[in-house]
Amino acid sequence: LGDVYKRQIRAGELAGELVMNEGELTHAQTGADSGELALQLLLAAEQGEYAFQEGPVPDQEANLDKPFASLVK
């Protein structure tokens, strides 16, 4: 198992999380939205609070399968 990082994000009413595995985003979730839509919602937040967790992260199904650069074009 490689390096896994989880970042929890809260921006106003929006709350979600991003998971990175070995330097690549593998999972994004906000409430009922997941994958690319959740990532776009989180990236669009102009301000917010962030919490960072390194190490073992409960198994979460990968819902992002593109390199980060192609997700933020």
mmCIF file of N, CA, C and O in Angstrom:
data_model
loop_
_atom_site.group_PDB
_atom_site.id
_atom_site.type_symbol
_atom_site.label_atom_id
_atom_site.label_comp_id
_atom_site.label_asym_id
_atom_site.label_seq_id
_atom_site.Cartn_x
_atom_site.Cartn_y
_atom_site.Cartn_z
ATOM 1 N N LEU A 1 0.860 -1.186 0.000
ATOM 2 C CA LEU A 1 0.000 0.000 0.000
ATOM 3 C C LEU A 1 0.892 1.230 0.000
ATOM 4 O O LEU A 1 1.821 1.327 0.783
ATOM 5 N N GLY A 2 0.609 2.176 -0.876
ATOM 6 C CA GLY A 2 1.410 3.388 -0.979
ATOM 7 C C GLY A 2 0.984 4.438 0.017
ATOM 8 O O GLY A 2 0.184 4.202 0.915
ATOM 9 N N ASP A 3 1.553 5.636 -0.143
ATOM 10 C CA ASP A 3 1.197 6.757 0.722
ATOM 11 C C ASP A 3 -0.222 7.199 0.408
ATOM 12 O O ASP A 3 -0.547 7.482 -0.743
ATOM 13 N N VAL A 4 -1.061 7.271 1.429
ATOM 14 C CA VAL A 4 -2.456 7.666 1.262
ATOM 15 C C VAL A 4 -2.717 8.870 2.153
ATOM 16 O O VAL A 4 -2.335 8.875 3.324
ATOM 17 N N TYR A 5 -3.351 9.877 1.601
ATOM 18 C CA TYR A 5 -3.663 11.106 2.329
ATOM 19 C C TYR A 5 -5.130 11.444 2.132
ATOM 20 O O TYR A 5 -5.664 11.293 1.041
ATOM 21 N N LYS A 6 -5.756 11.942 3.171
ATOM 22 C CA LYS A 6 -7.155 12.344 3.102
ATOM 23 C C LYS A 6 -7.250 13.787 3.561
ATOM 24 O O LYS A 6 -6.696 14.160 4.581
ATOM 25 N N ARG A 7 -7.939 14.601 2.796
ATOM 26 C CA ARG A 7 -8.145 16.002 3.148
ATOM 27 C C ARG A 7 -9.645 16.237 3.256
ATOM 28 O O ARG A 7 -10.382 16.006 2.302
ATOM 29 N N GLN A 8 -10.070 16.680 4.432
ATOM 30 C CA GLN A 8 -11.470 17.029 4.636
ATOM 31 C C GLN A 8 -11.609 18.533 4.462
ATOM 32 O O GLN A 8 -10.784 19.292 4.960
ATOM 33 N N ILE A 9 -12.656 18.940 3.776
ATOM 34 C CA ILE A 9 -12.847 20.337 3.414
ATOM 35 C C ILE A 9 -14.246 20.787 3.821
ATOM 36 O O ILE A 9 -15.217 20.074 3.575
ATOM 37 N N ARG A 10 -14.329 21.965 4.424
ATOM 38 C CA ARG A 10 -15.625 22.579 4.729
ATOM 39 C C ARG A 10 -15.569 24.018 4.256
ATOM 40 O O ARG A 10 -14.690 24.771 4.639
ATOM 41 N N ALA A 11 -16.509 24.361 3.391
ATOM 42 C CA ALA A 11 -16.612 25.722 2.856
ATOM 43 C C ALA A 11 -18.075 26.130 2.935
ATOM 44 O O ALA A 11 -18.872 25.745 2.078
ATOM 45 N N GLY A 12 -18.424 26.855 3.974
ATOM 46 C CA GLY A 12 -19.826 27.220 4.169
ATOM 47 C C GLY A 12 -20.666 25.971 4.369
ATOM 48 O O GLY A 12 -20.362 25.134 5.212
ATOM 49 N N GLU A 13 -21.696 25.801 3.560
ATOM 50 C CA GLU A 13 -22.579 24.639 3.651
ATOM 51 C C GLU A 13 -21.977 23.404 2.977
ATOM 52 O O GLU A 13 -22.461 22.297 3.168
ATOM 53 N N LEU A 14 -20.941 23.591 2.181
ATOM 54 C CA LEU A 14 -20.324 22.489 1.442
ATOM 55 C C LEU A 14 -19.293 21.776 2.313
ATOM 56 O O LEU A 14 -18.432 22.414 2.918
ATOM 57 N N ALA A 15 -19.402 20.474 2.403
ATOM 58 C CA ALA A 15 -18.414 19.670 3.127
ATOM 59 C C ALA A 15 -18.070 18.476 2.257
ATOM 60 O O ALA A 15 -18.928 17.905 1.589
ATOM 61 N N GLY A 16 -16.802 18.121 2.245
ATOM 62 C CA GLY A 16 -16.405 16.987 1.442
ATOM 63 C C GLY A 16 -15.018 16.506 1.786
ATOM 64 O O GLY A 16 -14.404 16.967 2.753
ATOM 65 N N GLU A 17 -14.522 15.577 0.965
ATOM 66 C CA GLU A 17 -13.191 15.037 1.191
ATOM 67 C C GLU A 17 -12.539 14.655 -0.126
ATOM 68 O O GLU A 17 -13.212 14.346 -1.102
ATOM 69 N N LEU A 18 -11.226 14.734 -0.112
ATOM 70 C CA LEU A 18 -10.397 14.301 -1.238
ATOM 71 C C LEU A 18 -9.425 13.258 -0.702
ATOM 72 O O LEU A 18 -8.878 13.423 0.386
ATOM 73 N N VAL A 19 -9.196 12.203 -1.460
ATOM 74 C CA VAL A 19 -8.230 11.178 -1.084
ATOM 75 C C VAL A 19 -7.184 11.090 -2.179
ATOM 76 O O VAL A 19 -7.511 11.042 -3.368
ATOM 77 N N MET A 20 -5.915 11.105 -1.758
ATOM 78 C CA MET A 20 -4.792 10.943 -2.684
ATOM 79 C C MET A 20 -4.068 9.658 -2.337
ATOM 80 O O MET A 20 -3.855 9.367 -1.163
ATOM 81 N N ASN A 21 -3.692 8.903 -3.357
ATOM 82 C CA ASN A 21 -2.939 7.672 -3.176
ATOM 83 C C ASN A 21 -1.722 7.739 -4.076
ATOM 84 O O ASN A 21 -1.861 7.835 -5.295
ATOM 85 N N GLU A 22 -0.550 7.738 -3.476
ATOM 86 C CA GLU A 22 0.721 7.825 -4.200
ATOM 87 C C GLU A 22 0.757 9.026 -5.151
ATOM 88 O O GLU A 22 1.190 8.938 -6.284
ATOM 89 N N GLY A 23 0.252 10.169 -4.664
ATOM 90 C CA GLY A 23 0.344 11.415 -5.409
ATOM 91 C C GLY A 23 -0.767 11.679 -6.402
ATOM 92 O O GLY A 23 -0.808 12.731 -7.026
ATOM 93 N N GLU A 24 -1.693 10.757 -6.566
ATOM 94 C CA GLU A 24 -2.800 10.953 -7.507
ATOM 95 C C GLU A 24 -4.120 11.012 -6.746
ATOM 96 O O GLU A 24 -4.354 10.229 -5.823
ATOM 97 N N LEU A 25 -4.991 11.941 -7.146
ATOM 98 C CA LEU A 25 -6.335 11.980 -6.577
ATOM 99 C C LEU A 25 -7.079 10.729 -7.006
ATOM 100 O O LEU A 25 -7.113 10.395 -8.191
ATOM 101 N N THR A 26 -7.667 10.038 -6.046
ATOM 102 C CA THR A 26 -8.396 8.817 -6.362
ATOM 103 C C THR A 26 -9.862 8.877 -5.955
ATOM 104 O O THR A 26 -10.654 8.061 -6.402
ATOM 105 N N HIS A 27 -10.222 9.836 -5.096
ATOM 106 C CA HIS A 27 -11.587 9.864 -4.569
ATOM 107 C C HIS A 27 -11.968 11.289 -4.198
ATOM 108 O O HIS A 27 -11.177 12.008 -3.590
ATOM 109 N N ALA A 28 -13.170 11.694 -4.563
ATOM 110 C CA ALA A 28 -13.735 12.986 -4.151
ATOM 111 C C ALA A 28 -15.188 12.751 -3.775
ATOM 112 O O ALA A 28 -15.913 12.027 -4.474
ATOM 113 N N GLN A 29 -15.620 13.359 -2.670
ATOM 114 C CA GLN A 29 -16.990 13.170 -2.192
ATOM 115 C C GLN A 29 -17.484 14.439 -1.535
ATOM 116 O O GLN A 29 -16.763 15.062 -0.757
ATOM 117 N N THR A 30 -18.695 14.867 -1.853
ATOM 118 C CA THR A 30 -19.393 15.951 -1.160
ATOM 119 C C THR A 30 -20.841 15.522 -1.021
ATOM 120 O O THR A 30 -21.539 15.387 -2.019
ATOM 121 N N GLY A 31 -21.288 15.264 0.161
ATOM 122 C CA GLY A 31 -22.682 14.852 0.339
ATOM 123 C C GLY A 31 -23.052 13.753 -0.638
ATOM 124 O O GLY A 31 -22.446 12.697 -0.658
ATOM 125 N N ALA A 32 -24.031 14.032 -1.506
ATOM 126 C CA ALA A 32 -24.493 13.033 -2.467
ATOM 127 C C ALA A 32 -23.661 13.014 -3.747
ATOM 128 O O ALA A 32 -23.798 12.099 -4.545
ATOM 129 N N ASP A 33 -22.814 14.009 -3.960
ATOM 130 C CA ASP A 33 -22.022 14.080 -5.188
ATOM 131 C C ASP A 33 -20.672 13.405 -4.991
ATOM 132 O O ASP A 33 -20.065 13.503 -3.930
ATOM 133 N N SER A 34 -20.198 12.749 -6.050
ATOM 134 C CA SER A 34 -18.905 12.089 -5.968
ATOM 135 C C SER A 34 -18.175 12.199 -7.297
ATOM 136 O O SER A 34 -18.747 12.616 -8.300
ATOM 137 N N GLY A 35 -16.911 11.831 -7.282
ATOM 138 C CA GLY A 35 -16.115 11.840 -8.505
ATOM 139 C C GLY A 35 -15.816 13.246 -8.984
ATOM 140 O O GLY A 35 -15.581 14.162 -8.198
ATOM 141 N N GLU A 36 -15.833 13.415 -10.314
ATOM 142 C CA GLU A 36 -15.437 14.690 -10.915
ATOM 143 C C GLU A 36 -16.330 15.847 -10.497
ATOM 144 O O GLU A 36 -15.838 16.955 -10.279
ATOM 145 N N LEU A 37 -17.626 15.619 -10.358
ATOM 146 C CA LEU A 37 -18.524 16.703 -9.940
ATOM 147 C C LEU A 37 -18.151 17.178 -8.533
ATOM 148 O O LEU A 37 -18.054 18.383 -8.281
ATOM 149 N N ALA A 38 -17.918 16.251 -7.616
ATOM 150 C CA ALA A 38 -17.524 16.626 -6.253
ATOM 151 C C ALA A 38 -16.198 17.377 -6.264
ATOM 152 O O ALA A 38 -16.038 18.378 -5.560
ATOM 153 N N LEU A 39 -15.245 16.927 -7.062
ATOM 154 C CA LEU A 39 -13.952 17.609 -7.157
ATOM 155 C C LEU A 39 -14.138 19.044 -7.635
ATOM 156 O O LEU A 39 -13.576 19.978 -7.058
ATOM 157 N N GLN A 40 -14.932 19.253 -8.664
ATOM 158 C CA GLN A 40 -15.159 20.603 -9.183
ATOM 159 C C GLN A 40 -15.820 21.493 -8.138
ATOM 160 O O GLN A 40 -15.464 22.667 -7.997
ATOM 161 N N LEU A 41 -16.778 20.958 -7.382
ATOM 162 C CA LEU A 41 -17.432 21.741 -6.329
ATOM 163 C C LEU A 41 -16.424 22.150 -5.253
ATOM 164 O O LEU A 41 -16.421 23.296 -4.796
ATOM 165 N N LEU A 42 -15.562 21.228 -4.851
ATOM 166 C CA LEU A 42 -14.569 21.531 -3.818
ATOM 167 C C LEU A 42 -13.528 22.528 -4.315
ATOM 168 O O LEU A 42 -13.121 23.429 -3.582
ATOM 169 N N LEU A 43 -13.102 22.392 -5.543
ATOM 170 C CA LEU A 43 -12.097 23.307 -6.080
ATOM 171 C C LEU A 43 -12.653 24.710 -6.311
ATOM 172 O O LEU A 43 -11.904 25.680 -6.314
ATOM 173 N N ALA A 44 -13.956 24.818 -6.490
ATOM 174 C CA ALA A 44 -14.580 26.119 -6.735
ATOM 175 C C ALA A 44 -14.749 26.940 -5.453
ATOM 176 O O ALA A 44 -14.996 28.143 -5.522
ATOM 177 N N ALA A 45 -14.608 26.312 -4.297
ATOM 178 C CA ALA A 45 -14.764 27.031 -3.027
ATOM 179 C C ALA A 45 -13.668 28.080 -2.899
ATOM 180 O O ALA A 45 -12.494 27.792 -3.070
ATOM 181 N N GLU A 46 -14.064 29.320 -2.629
ATOM 182 C CA GLU A 46 -13.103 30.414 -2.518
ATOM 183 C C GLU A 46 -12.413 30.456 -1.169
ATOM 184 O O GLU A 46 -11.330 31.008 -1.038
ATOM 185 N N GLN A 47 -13.041 29.916 -0.152
ATOM 186 C CA GLN A 47 -12.424 29.855 1.171
ATOM 187 C C GLN A 47 -13.048 28.697 1.927
ATOM 188 O O GLN A 47 -14.101 28.204 1.564
ATOM 189 N N GLY A 48 -12.377 28.271 2.976
ATOM 190 C CA GLY A 48 -12.907 27.165 3.752
ATOM 191 C C GLY A 48 -11.921 26.705 4.798
ATOM 192 O O GLY A 48 -10.862 27.301 4.988
ATOM 193 N N GLU A 49 -12.273 25.642 5.473
ATOM 194 C CA GLU A 49 -11.426 25.037 6.492
ATOM 195 C C GLU A 49 -10.981 23.673 5.989
ATOM 196 O O GLU A 49 -11.744 22.965 5.335
ATOM 197 N N TYR A 50 -9.741 23.325 6.301
ATOM 198 C CA TYR A 50 -9.168 22.086 5.809
ATOM 199 C C TYR A 50 -8.592 21.284 6.961
ATOM 200 O O TYR A 50 -7.981 21.842 7.860
ATOM 201 N N ALA A 51 -8.772 19.981 6.916
ATOM 202 C CA ALA A 51 -8.134 19.065 7.858
ATOM 203 C C ALA A 51 -7.414 18.019 7.029
ATOM 204 O O ALA A 51 -7.923 17.568 5.998
ATOM 205 N N PHE A 52 -6.233 17.620 7.472
ATOM 206 C CA PHE A 52 -5.365 16.741 6.701
ATOM 207 C C PHE A 52 -5.070 15.492 7.506
ATOM 208 O O PHE A 52 -4.715 15.579 8.676
ATOM 209 N N GLN A 53 -5.252 14.322 6.891
ATOM 210 C CA GLN A 53 -4.963 13.055 7.559
ATOM 211 C C GLN A 53 -4.003 12.252 6.691
ATOM 212 O O GLN A 53 -4.279 11.997 5.521
ATOM 213 N N GLU A 54 -2.876 11.853 7.277
ATOM 214 C CA GLU A 54 -1.907 11.021 6.568
ATOM 215 C C GLU A 54 -1.927 9.639 7.184
ATOM 216 O O GLU A 54 -2.099 9.495 8.386
ATOM 217 N N GLY A 55 -1.750 8.638 6.363
ATOM 218 C CA GLY A 55 -1.668 7.278 6.879
ATOM 219 C C GLY A 55 -2.863 6.465 6.452
ATOM 220 O O GLY A 55 -3.534 6.793 5.478
ATOM 221 N N PRO A 56 -3.138 5.401 7.183
ATOM 222 C CA PRO A 56 -4.228 4.512 6.785
ATOM 223 C C PRO A 56 -5.555 5.262 6.681
ATOM 224 O O PRO A 56 -5.936 5.999 7.570
ATOM 225 N N VAL A 57 -6.217 5.077 5.570
ATOM 226 C CA VAL A 57 -7.527 5.682 5.320
ATOM 227 C C VAL A 57 -8.470 4.522 5.050
ATOM 228 O O VAL A 57 -8.115 3.616 4.300
ATOM 229 N N PRO A 58 -9.645 4.517 5.670
ATOM 230 C CA PRO A 58 -10.582 3.422 5.392
ATOM 231 C C PRO A 58 -10.764 3.256 3.885
ATOM 232 O O PRO A 58 -10.769 4.231 3.134
ATOM 233 N N ASP A 59 -10.883 2.019 3.460
ATOM 234 C CA ASP A 59 -11.046 1.743 2.028
ATOM 235 C C ASP A 59 -12.203 2.547 1.457
ATOM 236 O O ASP A 59 -13.303 2.538 1.996
ATOM 237 N N GLN A 60 -11.909 3.256 0.391
ATOM 238 C CA GLN A 60 -12.923 4.010 -0.327
ATOM 239 C C GLN A 60 -12.735 3.701 -1.802
ATOM 240 O O GLN A 60 -11.615 3.752 -2.309
ATOM 241 N N GLU A 61 -13.820 3.389 -2.445
ATOM 242 C CA GLU A 61 -13.754 3.061 -3.862
ATOM 243 C C GLU A 61 -13.245 4.263 -4.642
ATOM 244 O O GLU A 61 -13.728 5.385 -4.449
ATOM 245 N N ALA A 62 -12.279 4.040 -5.495
ATOM 246 C CA ALA A 62 -11.763 5.123 -6.334
ATOM 247 C C ALA A 62 -12.869 5.571 -7.282
ATOM 248 O O ALA A 62 -13.523 4.755 -7.923
ATOM 249 N N ASN A 63 -13.101 6.889 -7.339
ATOM 250 C CA ASN A 63 -14.104 7.409 -8.271
ATOM 251 C C ASN A 63 -13.501 8.476 -9.185
ATOM 252 O O ASN A 63 -14.221 9.156 -9.899
ATOM 253 N N LEU A 64 -12.182 8.613 -9.153
ATOM 254 C CA LEU A 64 -11.443 9.477 -10.079
ATOM 255 C C LEU A 64 -10.356 8.608 -10.708
ATOM 256 O O LEU A 64 -9.599 7.964 -9.991
ATOM 257 N N ASP A 65 -10.287 8.593 -12.021
ATOM 258 C CA ASP A 65 -9.298 7.730 -12.662
ATOM 259 C C ASP A 65 -8.479 8.449 -13.730
ATOM 260 O O ASP A 65 -7.863 7.822 -14.574
ATOM 261 N N LYS A 66 -8.465 9.773 -13.668
ATOM 262 C CA LYS A 66 -7.688 10.573 -14.614
ATOM 263 C C LYS A 66 -6.584 11.303 -13.856
ATOM 264 O O LYS A 66 -6.754 11.598 -12.680
ATOM 265 N N PRO A 67 -5.485 11.630 -14.527
ATOM 266 C CA PRO A 67 -4.468 12.450 -13.869
ATOM 267 C C PRO A 67 -5.045 13.805 -13.463
ATOM 268 O O PRO A 67 -5.919 14.359 -14.142
ATOM 269 N N PHE A 68 -4.551 14.347 -12.355
ATOM 270 C CA PHE A 68 -5.080 15.608 -11.823
ATOM 271 C C PHE A 68 -5.114 16.715 -12.872
ATOM 272 O O PHE A 68 -6.108 17.439 -12.991
ATOM 273 N N ALA A 69 -4.053 16.843 -13.657
ATOM 274 C CA ALA A 69 -3.971 17.919 -14.656
ATOM 275 C C ALA A 69 -5.140 17.858 -15.637
ATOM 276 O O ALA A 69 -5.646 18.891 -16.073
ATOM 277 N N SER A 70 -5.611 16.669 -15.972
ATOM 278 C CA SER A 70 -6.728 16.570 -16.911
ATOM 279 C C SER A 70 -8.076 16.819 -16.233
ATOM 280 O O SER A 70 -9.060 17.099 -16.903
ATOM 281 N N LEU A 71 -8.117 16.730 -14.916
ATOM 282 C CA LEU A 71 -9.363 16.968 -14.186
ATOM 283 C C LEU A 71 -9.619 18.454 -13.978
ATOM 284 O O LEU A 71 -10.766 18.842 -13.730
ATOM 285 N N VAL A 72 -8.607 19.283 -14.048
ATOM 286 C CA VAL A 72 -8.781 20.705 -13.738
ATOM 287 C C VAL A 72 -8.611 21.604 -14.962
ATOM 288 O O VAL A 72 -8.388 22.784 -14.821
ATOM 289 N N LYS A 73 -8.726 21.051 -16.137
ATOM 290 C CA LYS A 73 -8.601 21.864 -17.358
ATOM 291 C C LYS A 73 -9.722 22.848 -17.465
ATOM 292 O O LYS A 73 -10.810 22.649 -17.076
#
